[in-house]
Amino acid sequence: MIGAGAVVTGDVPPLAIVTGNPARIVGYEGAGAPPTEAMAAASVEAGAAKTKVAGVALHRLPQAQDLRGLLTYAEVGEHVPFEVKRYFLVSGVATKEVRGEHAHRKLHQFLVCVQGSAT
């Protein structure tokens, strides 16, 4: 659905409701109202905080949220403080299983928790 007076400059996804100039997605047909807390903060500021572990910092990555979902991103040199040469993504680990119980002495690691939590 395209609102009256909307200026559409690209493709509109199926069932999307767009309004404004330029047109922006404001909802999806049949989706109901979005949760107010999800739309209250459209973005989260990035930053780093020290931890109790020597040489370890907690980096909050920037986020942008709208009706399509949550996007988290990072730029090498800005949010990730070193050049990325390799990455690993571990998923589907049973709750009682442990992964990554080892260390590398001559590299930097930037761990991203994509679901759940990590300690």
PDB file of C-alpha atoms in Angstrom, residues 30-104:
ATOM      1  CA  GLY A  30      -1.847  -7.662   8.541  1.00  0.00           C
ATOM      2  CA  ALA A  31       1.140  -7.276  10.894  1.00  0.00           C
ATOM      3  CA  GLY A  32      -0.695  -5.268  13.547  1.00  0.00           C
ATOM      4  CA  ALA A  33       0.862  -2.433  15.498  1.00  0.00           C
ATOM      5  CA  PRO A  34       4.625  -2.605  16.179  1.00  0.00           C
ATOM      6  CA  PRO A  35       5.749  -2.869  19.813  1.00  0.00           C
ATOM      7  CA  THR A  36       6.316   0.666  21.127  1.00  0.00           C
ATOM      8  CA  GLU A  37       9.620  -0.217  22.801  1.00  0.00           C
ATOM      9  CA  ALA A  38      10.968  -1.525  19.489  1.00  0.00           C
ATOM     10  CA  MET A  39      10.321   1.785  17.776  1.00  0.00           C
ATOM     11  CA  ALA A  40      11.212   4.071  20.710  1.00  0.00           C
ATOM     12  CA  ALA A  41      14.934   4.021  19.972  1.00  0.00           C
ATOM     13  CA  ALA A  42      15.708   3.841  16.264  1.00  0.00           C
ATOM     14  CA  SER A  43      19.428   3.397  16.896  1.00  0.00           C
ATOM     15  CA  VAL A  44      21.925   2.508  19.614  1.00  0.00           C
ATOM     16  CA  GLU A  45      25.247   4.335  19.987  1.00  0.00           C
ATOM     17  CA  ALA A  46      28.462   2.359  19.662  1.00  0.00           C
ATOM     18  CA  GLY A  47      31.190   2.371  22.278  1.00  0.00           C
ATOM     19  CA  ALA A  48      33.736   0.344  24.233  1.00  0.00           C
ATOM     20  CA  ALA A  49      33.961  -0.363  27.960  1.00  0.00           C
ATOM     21  CA  LYS A  50      36.761  -1.913  29.999  1.00  0.00           C
ATOM     22  CA  THR A  51      36.167  -5.207  31.803  1.00  0.00           C
ATOM     23  CA  LYS A  52      37.747  -6.845  34.850  1.00  0.00           C
ATOM     24  CA  VAL A  53      39.781  -9.112  32.551  1.00  0.00           C
ATOM     25  CA  ALA A  54      43.158  -7.659  31.518  1.00  0.00           C
ATOM     26  CA  GLY A  55      43.281  -6.808  27.807  1.00  0.00           C
ATOM     27  CA  VAL A  56      39.561  -7.399  27.301  1.00  0.00           C
ATOM     28  CA  ALA A  57      37.042  -4.697  26.374  1.00  0.00           C
ATOM     29  CA  LEU A  58      33.314  -4.947  25.765  1.00  0.00           C
ATOM     30  CA  HIS A  59      32.341  -3.245  22.499  1.00  0.00           C
ATOM     31  CA  ARG A  60      28.732  -2.187  21.940  1.00  0.00           C
ATOM     32  CA  LEU A  61      28.136  -2.275  18.194  1.00  0.00           C
ATOM     33  CA  PRO A  62      25.837   0.250  16.534  1.00  0.00           C
ATOM     34  CA  GLN A  63      22.271  -0.882  15.906  1.00  0.00           C
ATOM     35  CA  ALA A  64      19.473   0.395  13.744  1.00  0.00           C
ATOM     36  CA  GLN A  65      15.925  -0.864  14.238  1.00  0.00           C
ATOM     37  CA  ASP A  66      12.797  -0.334  12.222  1.00  0.00           C
ATOM     38  CA  LEU A  67       9.762  -2.392  11.218  1.00  0.00           C
ATOM     39  CA  ARG A  68      11.951  -4.712   9.145  1.00  0.00           C
ATOM     40  CA  GLY A  69      13.939  -5.817  12.192  1.00  0.00           C
ATOM     41  CA  LEU A  70      17.226  -5.097  13.951  1.00  0.00           C
ATOM     42  CA  LEU A  71      20.471  -4.432  12.072  1.00  0.00           C
ATOM     43  CA  THR A  72      23.815  -4.525  13.870  1.00  0.00           C
ATOM     44  CA  TYR A  73      26.956  -3.632  11.957  1.00  0.00           C
ATOM     45  CA  ALA A  74      30.663  -2.957  12.458  1.00  0.00           C
ATOM     46  CA  GLU A  75      33.380  -1.318  10.407  1.00  0.00           C
ATOM     47  CA  VAL A  76      36.965  -2.545  10.601  1.00  0.00           C
ATOM     48  CA  GLY A  77      39.151   0.198  12.045  1.00  0.00           C
ATOM     49  CA  GLU A  78      36.220   2.003  13.640  1.00  0.00           C
ATOM     50  CA  HIS A  79      34.177  -0.539  15.628  1.00  0.00           C
ATOM     51  CA  VAL A  80      36.547  -3.513  15.300  1.00  0.00           C
ATOM     52  CA  PRO A  81      39.962  -2.204  16.408  1.00  0.00           C
ATOM     53  CA  PHE A  82      42.093  -4.409  14.099  1.00  0.00           C
ATOM     54  CA  GLU A  83      42.080  -5.884  10.584  1.00  0.00           C
ATOM     55  CA  VAL A  84      39.836  -8.963  10.357  1.00  0.00           C
ATOM     56  CA  LYS A  85      41.581 -11.867   8.627  1.00  0.00           C
ATOM     57  CA  ARG A  86      39.252 -14.743   9.509  1.00  0.00           C
ATOM     58  CA  TYR A  87      35.976 -15.314  11.304  1.00  0.00           C
ATOM     59  CA  PHE A  88      34.127 -18.287  12.781  1.00  0.00           C
ATOM     60  CA  LEU A  89      30.411 -18.522  13.453  1.00  0.00           C
ATOM     61  CA  VAL A  90      29.329 -21.212  15.898  1.00  0.00           C
ATOM     62  CA  SER A  91      25.620 -22.021  16.140  1.00  0.00           C
ATOM     63  CA  GLY A  92      23.320 -24.831  17.120  1.00  0.00           C
ATOM     64  CA  VAL A  93      25.355 -25.792  20.191  1.00  0.00           C
ATOM     65  CA  ALA A  94      23.285 -27.690  22.753  1.00  0.00           C
ATOM     66  CA  THR A  95      22.823 -25.730  25.986  1.00  0.00           C
ATOM     67  CA  LYS A  96      25.108 -27.996  28.031  1.00  0.00           C
ATOM     68  CA  GLU A  97      27.893 -28.126  25.456  1.00  0.00           C
ATOM     69  CA  VAL A  98      30.986 -25.898  25.587  1.00  0.00           C
ATOM     70  CA  ARG A  99      32.832 -24.452  22.587  1.00  0.00           C
ATOM     71  CA  GLY A 100      35.998 -22.386  22.454  1.00  0.00           C
ATOM     72  CA  GLU A 101      37.697 -23.621  25.633  1.00  0.00           C
ATOM     73  CA  HIS A 102      41.128 -22.620  24.398  1.00  0.00           C
ATOM     74  CA  ALA A 103      43.188 -19.490  23.735  1.00  0.00           C
ATOM     75  CA  HIS A 104      45.533 -18.170  21.087  1.00  0.00           C
TER      76      HIS A 104
END
